[in-house]
XYZ file of C-alpha atoms in Angstrom:
703
model
C 98.889 24.689 110.925
C 101.295 27.105 112.562
C 101.728 28.980 109.305
C 97.972 29.255 108.717
C 97.176 30.120 112.372
C 94.692 27.487 113.513
C 92.704 28.273 116.671
C 91.704 25.478 119.052
C 89.825 27.162 121.877
C 90.185 28.721 125.334
C 91.270 25.397 126.830
C 92.614 21.988 125.869
C 90.196 20.014 128.028
C 89.126 16.888 126.190
C 87.197 14.429 128.302
C 88.461 12.864 130.400
C 91.697 14.866 130.077
C 92.392 18.257 131.557
C 94.464 20.943 129.825
C 97.561 19.914 131.778
C 97.202 16.265 130.746
C 96.599 17.265 127.110
C 99.777 19.339 127.072
C 101.689 16.400 128.552
C 100.339 14.153 125.775
C 101.465 16.703 123.186
C 104.947 16.650 124.725
C 105.030 12.862 124.499
C 103.950 13.056 120.854
C 106.740 15.570 120.191
C 109.252 13.128 121.682
C 107.814 10.294 119.584
C 108.140 12.429 116.445
C 111.760 13.133 117.340
C 112.480 9.407 117.623
C 110.776 8.700 114.295
C 112.778 11.446 112.603
C 116.031 10.010 113.966
C 115.044 6.523 112.839
C 114.324 7.773 109.328
C 117.590 9.741 109.131
C 119.747 6.808 110.252
C 119.596 4.944 106.872
C 120.537 8.174 105.102
C 123.775 8.748 106.962
C 124.620 5.022 106.998
C 124.209 4.905 103.234
C 126.536 7.878 102.817
C 129.160 6.250 105.042
C 128.725 2.827 103.407
C 129.097 4.301 99.916
C 132.282 6.121 100.910
C 133.741 2.963 102.463
C 132.865 0.767 99.475
C 133.167 3.009 96.448
C 134.973 6.118 97.604
C 138.537 6.771 98.615
C 137.920 5.717 102.163
C 136.806 7.293 105.402
C 138.711 8.382 108.514
C 138.541 5.772 111.232
C 137.027 8.342 113.579
C 133.997 8.759 111.299
C 133.205 5.101 110.620
C 130.747 4.937 113.531
C 129.067 8.275 112.692
C 125.929 6.443 111.655
C 125.459 5.394 115.277
C 126.654 8.546 117.041
C 125.164 11.348 114.928
C 122.407 11.944 117.507
C 125.047 13.331 119.868
C 125.974 16.932 119.211
C 129.493 16.168 120.442
C 130.060 14.056 117.331
C 130.325 17.280 115.328
C 133.433 18.090 117.356
C 135.269 15.059 115.990
C 138.644 16.317 114.844
C 138.781 13.497 112.314
C 136.126 15.337 110.344
C 138.395 18.333 109.894
C 141.767 16.562 109.520
C 140.947 14.156 106.713
C 144.213 12.870 105.293
C 145.158 11.296 102.023
C 142.610 13.011 99.774
C 144.353 15.348 97.385
C 142.586 15.031 94.015
C 139.573 17.091 93.005
C 137.145 14.163 93.092
C 138.486 13.077 96.469
C 137.964 16.543 97.911
C 134.423 16.547 96.548
C 133.809 13.227 98.306
C 135.138 14.642 101.527
C 132.940 17.724 101.255
C 129.837 15.636 100.588
C 130.447 13.283 103.506
C 131.302 16.036 106.003
C 128.321 18.125 104.910
C 125.993 15.125 105.171
C 127.182 14.278 108.674
C 127.004 17.906 109.758
C 123.473 18.485 108.398
C 121.978 15.249 109.684
C 123.593 15.694 113.108
C 122.192 19.231 113.298
C 118.728 17.984 112.308
C 118.880 15.211 114.888
C 119.833 17.770 117.529
C 116.982 20.182 116.777
C 114.364 17.561 115.904
C 113.061 17.330 119.449
C 112.912 21.051 120.258
C 111.474 21.874 116.832
C 108.779 19.244 117.192
C 107.867 20.495 120.659
C 107.777 24.128 119.551
C 105.397 23.397 116.683
C 103.349 20.626 118.262
C 102.559 22.368 121.547
C 99.806 24.978 121.063
C 100.435 28.314 122.708
C 98.050 30.872 124.145
C 97.490 33.885 121.941
C 94.816 36.470 121.195
C 92.213 35.815 118.539
C 90.882 38.873 116.717
C 87.104 38.553 116.492
C 85.962 42.156 116.181
C 87.244 45.156 114.230
C 85.467 48.429 113.667
C 86.201 51.964 112.626
C 84.226 54.552 114.560
C 84.027 58.319 114.668
C 84.185 60.662 117.660
C 82.195 63.881 117.533
C 84.647 66.732 117.010
C 87.818 67.494 115.105
C 91.333 66.693 116.267
C 91.648 70.222 117.669
C 88.393 69.758 119.580
C 89.468 66.433 121.063
C 93.241 66.806 121.423
C 94.038 70.542 121.458
C 97.561 71.752 122.081
C 96.271 74.998 123.647
C 93.596 74.677 126.326
C 91.224 77.614 126.655
C 87.628 78.403 127.594
C 86.232 76.355 124.700
C 87.618 73.153 126.223
C 86.139 73.289 129.736
C 82.972 71.333 128.848
C 79.552 72.669 127.959
C 77.061 70.189 129.434
C 75.664 71.901 132.544
C 72.948 70.983 135.065
C 70.165 73.610 135.189
C 71.738 77.070 134.881
C 75.184 76.251 136.287
C 78.044 76.027 133.785
C 81.554 74.713 134.104
C 82.714 78.052 135.515
C 80.495 77.758 138.597
C 81.826 76.673 142.019
C 79.835 73.432 141.907
C 80.829 72.548 138.344
C 82.552 69.428 139.650
C 79.154 67.704 139.871
C 78.700 68.066 136.101
C 79.970 65.011 134.218
C 80.980 67.112 131.235
C 83.139 69.592 133.160
C 86.876 69.271 133.581
C 86.759 69.663 137.398
C 84.889 66.391 137.975
C 88.112 64.875 139.295
C 87.487 66.705 142.592
C 84.383 64.646 143.259
C 86.099 61.409 142.208
C 89.201 61.952 144.350
C 87.166 63.120 147.305
C 85.233 59.845 147.288
C 88.486 57.888 147.045
C 89.983 59.777 149.992
C 86.890 58.942 152.022
C 87.544 55.240 151.403
C 91.268 55.519 152.206
C 91.873 58.659 154.301
C 95.385 57.677 155.332
C 97.889 58.472 152.596
C 100.122 55.666 153.826
C 97.481 53.241 152.508
C 96.883 55.193 149.309
C 97.256 53.304 146.034
C 98.132 55.714 143.265
C 96.755 53.479 140.531
C 93.048 53.945 140.985
C 89.784 53.834 139.048
C 87.482 56.754 138.373
C 83.937 55.645 137.630
C 81.690 57.576 135.304
C 77.954 56.995 134.813
C 78.574 54.453 132.027
C 82.272 53.530 132.091
C 85.399 53.509 134.252
C 89.000 54.532 133.679
C 92.309 53.718 135.338
C 94.435 56.660 136.473
C 98.059 55.567 136.798
C 100.592 57.697 138.687
C 104.314 57.111 138.351
C 105.499 57.312 141.937
C 108.702 59.050 142.860
C 110.990 56.942 145.019
C 114.658 56.706 145.900
C 116.680 54.892 143.283
C 113.910 55.009 140.689
C 112.166 57.748 138.750
C 112.687 61.127 140.475
C 109.813 62.687 138.562
C 106.099 62.373 139.217
C 103.947 61.415 136.257
C 100.245 60.640 135.859
C 98.561 59.095 132.831
C 94.843 58.942 132.156
C 92.918 57.510 129.175
C 91.066 60.005 126.983
C 87.520 60.202 128.353
C 85.804 60.707 124.970
C 87.629 57.722 123.485
C 86.896 55.560 126.515
C 83.212 56.533 126.442
C 82.640 55.291 122.883
C 84.981 52.343 123.351
C 82.809 51.177 126.227
C 79.692 51.481 124.030
C 81.281 49.197 121.454
C 82.264 46.784 124.215
C 78.555 45.922 124.385
C 78.119 45.618 120.615
C 75.932 42.496 120.190
C 77.950 41.329 117.183
C 80.701 40.193 119.531
C 79.428 40.656 123.077
C 76.547 38.167 122.855
C 78.598 35.661 120.894
C 81.699 35.713 123.084
C 80.494 36.946 126.477
C 80.857 33.424 127.870
C 84.442 33.106 126.683
C 86.394 31.277 129.355
C 89.377 33.639 129.340
C 87.486 36.860 128.647
C 87.607 39.563 125.992
C 89.803 42.595 125.401
C 89.348 45.627 123.169
C 92.062 48.074 122.125
C 91.789 51.558 120.611
C 94.852 53.532 119.500
C 94.235 57.113 120.712
C 95.852 59.873 122.810
C 96.058 59.764 126.604
C 96.826 62.667 128.922
C 100.286 62.355 130.495
C 101.238 64.957 133.088
C 104.609 65.565 134.718
C 104.745 67.591 137.933
C 107.788 68.900 139.791
C 107.708 71.172 142.860
C 110.371 73.028 144.843
C 110.063 74.383 148.392
C 110.542 78.011 149.494
C 109.268 80.509 152.005
C 106.805 83.112 150.677
C 106.101 86.508 152.268
C 103.630 89.201 151.231
C 106.418 91.127 149.541
C 108.025 88.201 147.700
C 108.611 89.192 144.084
C 110.711 86.271 142.829
C 110.147 82.520 143.094
C 112.455 79.675 142.088
C 110.641 77.133 139.909
C 111.992 73.768 138.754
C 113.849 73.804 135.456
C 111.822 71.408 133.331
C 113.340 70.538 129.983
C 111.328 68.983 127.161
C 113.327 65.755 126.822
C 115.308 65.478 130.044
C 114.409 64.068 133.396
C 114.278 66.609 136.207
C 116.591 65.688 139.093
C 115.700 68.555 141.481
C 119.045 70.192 140.982
C 118.232 73.081 138.627
C 115.984 76.055 139.314
C 114.676 78.952 137.249
C 113.779 82.263 138.987
C 110.530 83.890 137.898
C 109.210 87.358 138.737
C 105.921 87.387 140.681
C 103.627 90.323 141.311
C 103.125 90.962 145.066
C 99.376 91.182 144.516
C 99.469 87.481 143.731
C 99.611 86.631 147.441
C 96.663 88.708 148.702
C 93.955 90.985 147.525
C 94.996 93.947 149.710
C 98.767 93.331 149.568
C 98.943 93.489 153.392
C 98.178 89.970 154.610
C 97.647 86.461 153.340
C 94.180 85.327 152.413
C 92.929 82.421 154.541
C 96.040 81.773 156.688
C 94.640 78.467 157.987
C 93.917 76.875 154.642
C 95.923 75.556 151.693
C 95.818 78.140 148.975
C 96.569 77.552 145.283
C 97.539 80.258 142.779
C 97.997 79.728 139.034
C 101.062 81.494 137.606
C 100.239 82.486 134.045
C 103.770 83.601 133.151
C 105.070 80.028 133.577
C 103.691 79.174 130.151
C 106.587 81.078 128.615
C 108.774 78.029 129.319
C 108.702 75.717 126.292
C 107.981 72.463 128.087
C 105.587 73.876 130.714
C 101.794 73.764 130.512
C 101.117 75.778 133.663
C 102.698 77.029 136.874
C 101.080 76.537 140.268
C 101.936 77.936 143.716
C 100.658 75.874 146.653
C 100.762 77.829 149.938
C 100.659 75.763 153.099
C 98.737 77.014 156.179
C 100.489 79.188 158.760
C 101.530 77.341 161.883
C 101.302 80.617 163.803
C 99.224 83.619 162.797
C 102.143 85.810 163.844
C 104.369 84.315 161.131
C 105.339 86.715 158.387
C 105.985 83.969 155.796
C 104.515 80.644 154.934
C 105.948 77.504 153.337
C 105.031 77.001 149.729
C 105.681 74.731 146.790
C 106.429 76.215 143.397
C 105.189 73.606 140.912
C 105.521 73.357 137.169
C 103.147 71.123 135.219
C 104.112 69.557 131.893
C 101.063 68.034 130.159
C 101.261 66.151 126.872
C 99.088 64.169 124.524
C 100.785 60.778 124.305
C 99.921 58.098 121.784
C 98.524 55.188 123.774
C 96.542 52.008 123.434
C 93.270 52.309 125.365
C 92.626 48.821 126.707
C 89.398 47.403 128.113
C 89.328 43.819 129.321
C 87.411 41.425 131.510
C 89.167 41.039 134.820
C 89.703 42.341 138.313
C 89.410 45.983 137.237
C 85.794 45.387 136.215
C 86.363 46.325 132.546
C 87.872 49.687 133.507
C 89.764 51.225 130.583
C 93.493 51.741 131.015
C 96.121 53.229 128.718
C 99.460 51.814 127.656
C 102.075 54.013 126.004
C 103.020 53.203 122.427
C 106.306 55.146 122.547
C 108.148 54.013 125.633
C 110.481 56.117 127.740
C 114.099 56.380 126.755
C 117.312 56.463 128.747
C 117.803 59.774 130.443
C 120.352 61.922 128.531
C 122.023 62.759 131.854
C 123.392 59.219 132.046
C 121.002 58.026 134.712
C 118.446 55.246 134.670
C 115.568 57.544 135.568
C 114.430 58.225 131.991
C 110.741 58.696 131.295
C 110.489 61.106 128.395
C 110.615 59.845 124.838
C 112.868 61.059 122.077
C 112.379 64.386 120.364
C 110.512 62.868 117.426
C 108.326 60.642 119.572
C 105.032 62.336 118.732
C 104.301 63.476 122.291
C 102.490 66.788 121.841
C 103.129 69.467 124.463
C 100.085 71.336 125.786
C 99.689 74.940 126.896
C 96.872 76.061 129.209
C 95.443 79.555 129.643
C 93.854 80.963 132.803
C 90.473 80.639 131.085
C 90.947 76.873 131.314
C 92.935 76.635 134.561
C 90.484 78.519 136.761
C 87.469 76.313 135.844
C 89.715 73.329 136.537
C 90.109 74.390 140.192
C 86.929 76.251 141.199
C 86.624 77.595 144.734
C 84.419 75.437 146.967
C 83.552 75.625 150.696
C 85.718 73.926 153.270
C 85.121 73.457 157.008
C 88.442 74.502 158.564
C 89.429 72.427 161.585
C 91.004 75.399 163.433
C 88.273 78.042 163.138
C 85.346 75.696 162.505
C 84.155 78.098 159.813
C 83.240 77.573 156.201
C 86.132 79.130 154.285
C 86.401 78.932 150.482
C 89.371 77.097 148.968
C 90.175 75.620 145.574
C 89.416 72.025 144.752
C 93.088 71.068 144.991
C 93.422 72.913 148.300
C 90.394 71.064 149.679
C 91.795 67.694 148.644
C 95.142 68.440 150.285
C 93.489 69.588 153.503
C 91.198 66.565 153.537
C 94.214 64.347 154.198
C 95.577 66.624 156.986
C 98.870 66.453 155.133
C 99.303 70.189 154.751
C 102.257 71.542 156.735
C 105.602 71.565 154.976
C 108.987 71.734 156.649
C 111.907 73.438 154.903
C 114.077 71.316 152.630
C 117.493 70.699 154.189
C 118.789 68.177 151.641
C 118.159 68.453 147.937
C 119.253 64.836 147.489
C 116.667 63.247 149.763
C 114.375 66.043 150.918
C 112.064 65.936 147.921
C 111.594 62.212 148.351
C 109.733 62.686 151.633
C 106.094 63.307 152.418
C 104.252 65.586 151.927
C 106.164 66.687 148.818
C 105.662 63.390 147.022
C 101.996 63.282 147.984
C 101.324 66.829 146.797
C 103.046 66.229 143.473
C 101.125 63.013 142.844
C 97.803 64.590 143.734
C 98.403 67.608 141.466
C 99.557 65.372 138.591
C 96.559 63.031 138.889
C 94.056 65.875 139.169
C 95.514 67.780 136.215
C 95.756 64.646 134.037
C 92.111 63.833 134.662
C 91.100 67.382 133.707
C 93.082 67.274 130.458
C 91.696 63.841 129.560
C 88.105 65.177 129.785
C 88.622 67.603 126.919
C 86.133 66.681 124.187
C 84.085 64.440 126.468
C 81.143 66.847 126.612
C 80.838 66.697 122.829
C 80.181 62.978 123.042
C 77.546 63.462 125.732
C 75.655 65.805 123.424
C 74.948 62.927 121.055
C 72.989 59.777 121.786
C 74.267 57.878 118.757
C 77.711 57.067 117.391
C 78.738 56.121 113.902
C 80.755 53.024 113.025
C 81.612 51.342 109.770
C 79.627 48.379 108.529
C 77.296 49.904 105.966
C 77.580 52.405 103.118
C 73.954 53.416 103.435
C 73.457 56.713 105.270
C 70.057 55.522 106.530
C 71.175 52.160 107.919
C 69.276 51.329 111.146
C 70.995 51.923 114.489
C 71.324 49.520 117.376
C 69.223 51.140 120.136
C 70.642 51.865 123.609
C 70.506 49.162 126.255
C 71.035 49.199 130.043
C 74.704 48.384 129.430
C 75.091 50.609 126.369
C 73.787 54.136 126.964
C 74.192 55.245 123.330
C 73.058 53.908 119.991
C 75.521 52.347 117.527
C 74.862 53.339 113.919
C 76.730 51.332 111.225
C 76.761 54.076 108.618
C 79.131 56.689 107.198
C 79.545 59.877 109.280
C 77.422 62.878 108.259
C 79.016 65.212 105.735
C 77.984 68.374 107.584
C 79.924 67.769 110.806
C 83.446 67.322 112.116
C 84.469 63.845 113.172
C 87.658 62.024 114.116
C 88.091 58.412 113.026
C 89.504 55.770 115.386
C 89.733 51.990 115.159
C 88.824 49.364 117.714
C 90.055 45.796 117.773
C 88.391 43.144 119.905
C 90.126 39.894 120.809
C 89.502 36.774 122.812
C 92.405 36.453 125.211
C 94.577 33.418 125.883
C 93.166 31.229 123.122
C 95.119 28.056 122.380
C 96.266 28.075 118.786
C 98.917 26.948 116.377
C 100.466 30.187 115.276
C 103.978 30.942 114.103
C 104.928 34.326 115.482
C 108.385 34.113 117.048
C 111.782 33.529 115.473
C 111.964 30.084 117.084
C 108.730 29.118 115.325
C 110.065 29.952 111.884
C 113.402 28.270 112.590
C 111.552 25.130 113.685
C 109.445 25.167 110.516
C 112.595 25.572 108.412
C 114.274 22.645 110.192
C 111.310 20.319 109.650
C 110.949 21.364 106.002
C 114.640 20.661 105.476
C 114.176 17.246 107.089
C 111.242 16.471 104.779
C 113.346 17.447 101.754
C 116.190 15.129 102.804
C 113.869 12.235 103.642
C 111.948 12.641 100.364
C 115.148 12.857 98.325
C 116.543 9.697 99.949
C 113.300 7.806 99.397
C 113.125 8.904 95.759
C 116.754 7.937 95.184
C 116.121 4.486 96.644
C 112.992 3.920 94.555
C 114.659 5.076 91.336
C 117.708 2.835 91.842
C 115.493 -0.045 93.041
C 118.273 -1.110 95.312
C 118.805 -0.932 99.035
C 121.124 -2.506 101.521
C 121.044 -3.551 105.122
C 124.759 -4.132 105.378
C 126.359 -2.855 108.583
C 123.207 -0.998 109.667
C 123.746 -2.128 113.249
C 126.730 -1.510 115.436
C 127.253 -5.216 116.105
C 127.418 -5.835 112.346
C 130.214 -3.295 112.044
C 132.028 -4.798 115.027
C 131.774 -8.256 113.464
C 133.298 -6.940 110.223
C 136.153 -5.271 112.082
C 136.764 -8.408 114.144
C 137.004 -10.600 111.054
C 139.275 -8.203 109.175
C 143.041 -8.517 108.955
C 144.776 -6.892 111.926
C 147.063 -3.951 111.327
C 149.352 -3.760 114.366
C 151.762 -1.450 112.633
C 148.971 1.083 112.020
C 147.157 0.746 115.345
C 150.037 0.372 117.723
C 149.520 1.234 121.393
C 145.726 1.502 121.093
C 144.608 -1.197 123.492
C 143.115 1.341 125.922
C 141.788 3.742 123.320
C 142.938 6.214 120.699
C 144.184 9.513 122.080
C 146.292 10.546 119.121
C 144.550 12.347 116.315
C 146.677 10.564 113.716
C 145.005 7.241 114.512
C 141.460 8.543 114.120
C 142.366 10.440 110.946
C 143.706 7.394 109.065
C 141.482 6.288 106.198
C 139.862 2.862 106.023
C 137.962 1.072 103.256
C 135.834 -2.027 102.925
C 137.275 -4.206 100.155
C 137.546 -7.802 99.014
C 140.657 -9.571 100.211
C 141.710 -12.666 98.284
C 139.993 -14.294 95.264
C 140.147 -17.075 92.673
C 141.309 -15.519 89.457
C 141.178 -12.485 87.261
C 142.573 -9.031 87.622
C 141.182 -7.203 90.666
C 140.283 -3.641 89.783
C 138.572 -0.735 91.549
C 136.796 2.502 90.655
C 135.559 1.581 87.216
C 138.552 -0.486 86.146
C 141.556 1.587 87.204
C 144.152 -0.808 88.459
C 144.879 -0.280 92.114
C 148.479 0.250 93.018
C 149.708 -2.824 94.809
C 146.878 -5.048 93.582
C 147.907 -8.203 91.742
C 146.172 -11.010 89.928
C 145.401 -14.051 91.937
C 147.582 -16.839 90.652
C 150.571 -14.523 90.051
C 153.634 -15.754 91.815
C 154.792 -13.453 94.540
C 158.210 -13.219 96.034
C 158.771 -15.769 98.689
C 156.022 -18.173 97.552
C 155.840 -21.187 95.292
C 152.529 -20.427 93.623
C 149.685 -17.958 93.452
C 147.309 -20.572 94.869
C 149.287 -20.624 98.082
C 148.977 -16.851 98.326
C 145.262 -16.931 97.690
C 144.796 -19.549 100.383
C 146.858 -17.459 102.752
C 144.846 -14.335 101.971
C 141.622 -16.147 102.634
C 142.714 -16.395 106.252
C 141.087 -18.696 108.707
C 137.839 -18.442 106.816
C 139.128 -21.044 104.496
C 140.088 -20.158 100.991
C 137.578 -17.756 99.286
C 137.223 -14.083 98.852
C 136.504 -12.219 102.094
C 135.061 -8.745 102.725
C 137.230 -6.873 105.215
C 137.886 -3.372 106.505
C 141.467 -2.368 105.894
C 143.555 0.751 106.195
C 144.176 2.466 102.879
C 147.869 2.900 103.625
C 148.271 -0.859 104.086
C 146.739 -1.548 100.651
C 149.876 -0.248 98.950
C 151.966 -3.136 100.167
C 152.315 -6.083 97.765
C 151.502 -8.776 100.291
C 147.759 -8.995 99.553
C 145.188 -8.760 96.791
C 142.244 -6.294 97.122
C 139.115 -5.798 95.105
C 135.856 -3.880 95.055
C 132.808 -5.324 96.763
C 130.110 -5.892 94.188
C 126.398 -5.885 94.860
C 124.562 -9.185 94.696
C 127.699 -11.298 95.116
C 128.208 -13.660 98.032
C 131.718 -13.569 99.401
C 133.241 -16.285 101.476
C 130.906 -17.711 104.095
C 129.168 -14.475 104.917
C 125.498 -14.779 105.785
């Protein structure tokens, strides 16, 4: 089932059991399977040991009890296994290899039987793919993800006669400056920046997106990043979220749904440096942003600035009591820079001849990301997750964010034709003069928090970690990322229907809009006379219990159980073909009884009353043979005469007759042949007669 991927459902609740009780039952079943596997492997290893003791060249004393101790992993550490003595011939070495390999394999299987059974028997929670579609966005790749932003990318859906270049363009959903309205509403709900959460949701008329800002903090990432899902992608993704083919069927799923679209998100890096600006300032130090290195606020690049940048008449600052923003077009000459921005703080005193300012560089990129929409606390807001993760910073720090050179992150350049509509001038009621003074959207947002005055930086190491520098960087990054992510969104608003796969007919009927789905879904090929960009959506049910092999441990567990089945099947087939089995010495007490009734060997096992510490004792070979007999030549191994073996009835030195010797060899058992365990080295003495134990023969008074 794990190989075929069998789904069970969102829970394991079977009346009257809950999911927790069901999982506990599965664990008990896994333990039961482990015990059954061990029980079935015990005859295999006992048969190997019994065959070696009866028909082989013997077995080290330390391995005789392996059939009862193989379930302990410590048994594989037995030094007797690796110091087998007395086996020098080729066949003897083959016997040794077979026995050691059998013990090793069966011990390993017994060790992993329990974990492997639990891994495969316990279902795990995974995602079940229930919906896949290819859909097309209106516009080409250059329309949706341009690397140079200009006037054609500011949005062209306008209310009445106002376009995206008008001061109130931020009220137009299709314009790139809409972020002003969104952030303004968020600041109203949390005016204190100390309570500001920089992972927030922007809500559109029909969908919502998550804007994530990488905060700058001591000991972590010194850069400020913001990432926002592509608005056009999120818009159509949300339409398909309400596709009846999977919404109606799975809307009541206990653990919810999730859809994923691989697209491009807008990732923006912002770094600012402090300096004092006067009306005659002609050079400003900007941060040195490199394409694939983290900025640590230790390198600066001077840039020439025209004095007319600071005021219209070149004699005084414009609006000394407001935050003023100025785009620096020449900053685009830097390879990794999208735009340069000067943020001038208000004057504390109108008599001041300079004002504090931040020189900011903005690095915007299209980053390959998974756009994710899911049921949950974020109310199906769409977030983005990077496909290419950050790498270690080349400067040997742990602050890395940027990916490698060949990561696919596309750098973006922005012209003034795009930057100025991004930050239109809007009225602001200044607290000092109580007059309506125009300021840019970013300036208004900064002044709304009353976090506007900047003190000079006295420490490069810690100064840029303090407010308001961090706050200004995060706000600029979030605002700019939202503007970039809205490129191509207006093109989707122009159409009321969107094409998906599902039919080859160009006239296939469309699914009409609904209150949840503002656009129609048309399962047909895209028109041939337009430009479209294909994307794919995958819908899953989350946290579904299933049997599914996905991890390395799963495949190792499957391999272990398959190997066990092979061994068990081979042993069963061997037994059925031979039509012979044995229960001799299959219990520990049977083996102890045999040892107790065997001839003692004090010369071999001297000083072992408290245990065997010496390796030599455990490494000595033993065999199970017949001791004593009536008549005939005692042979072993297919008729080869054993050295030291004699015929019963042959007169030995120091005795009157062979009968006396036979009676003596029978021991206290009283005169017949007896099965005993003896040391191989003692069989070479000529004081006893030994033979091979034959199947089906009753020896002595054994039961």
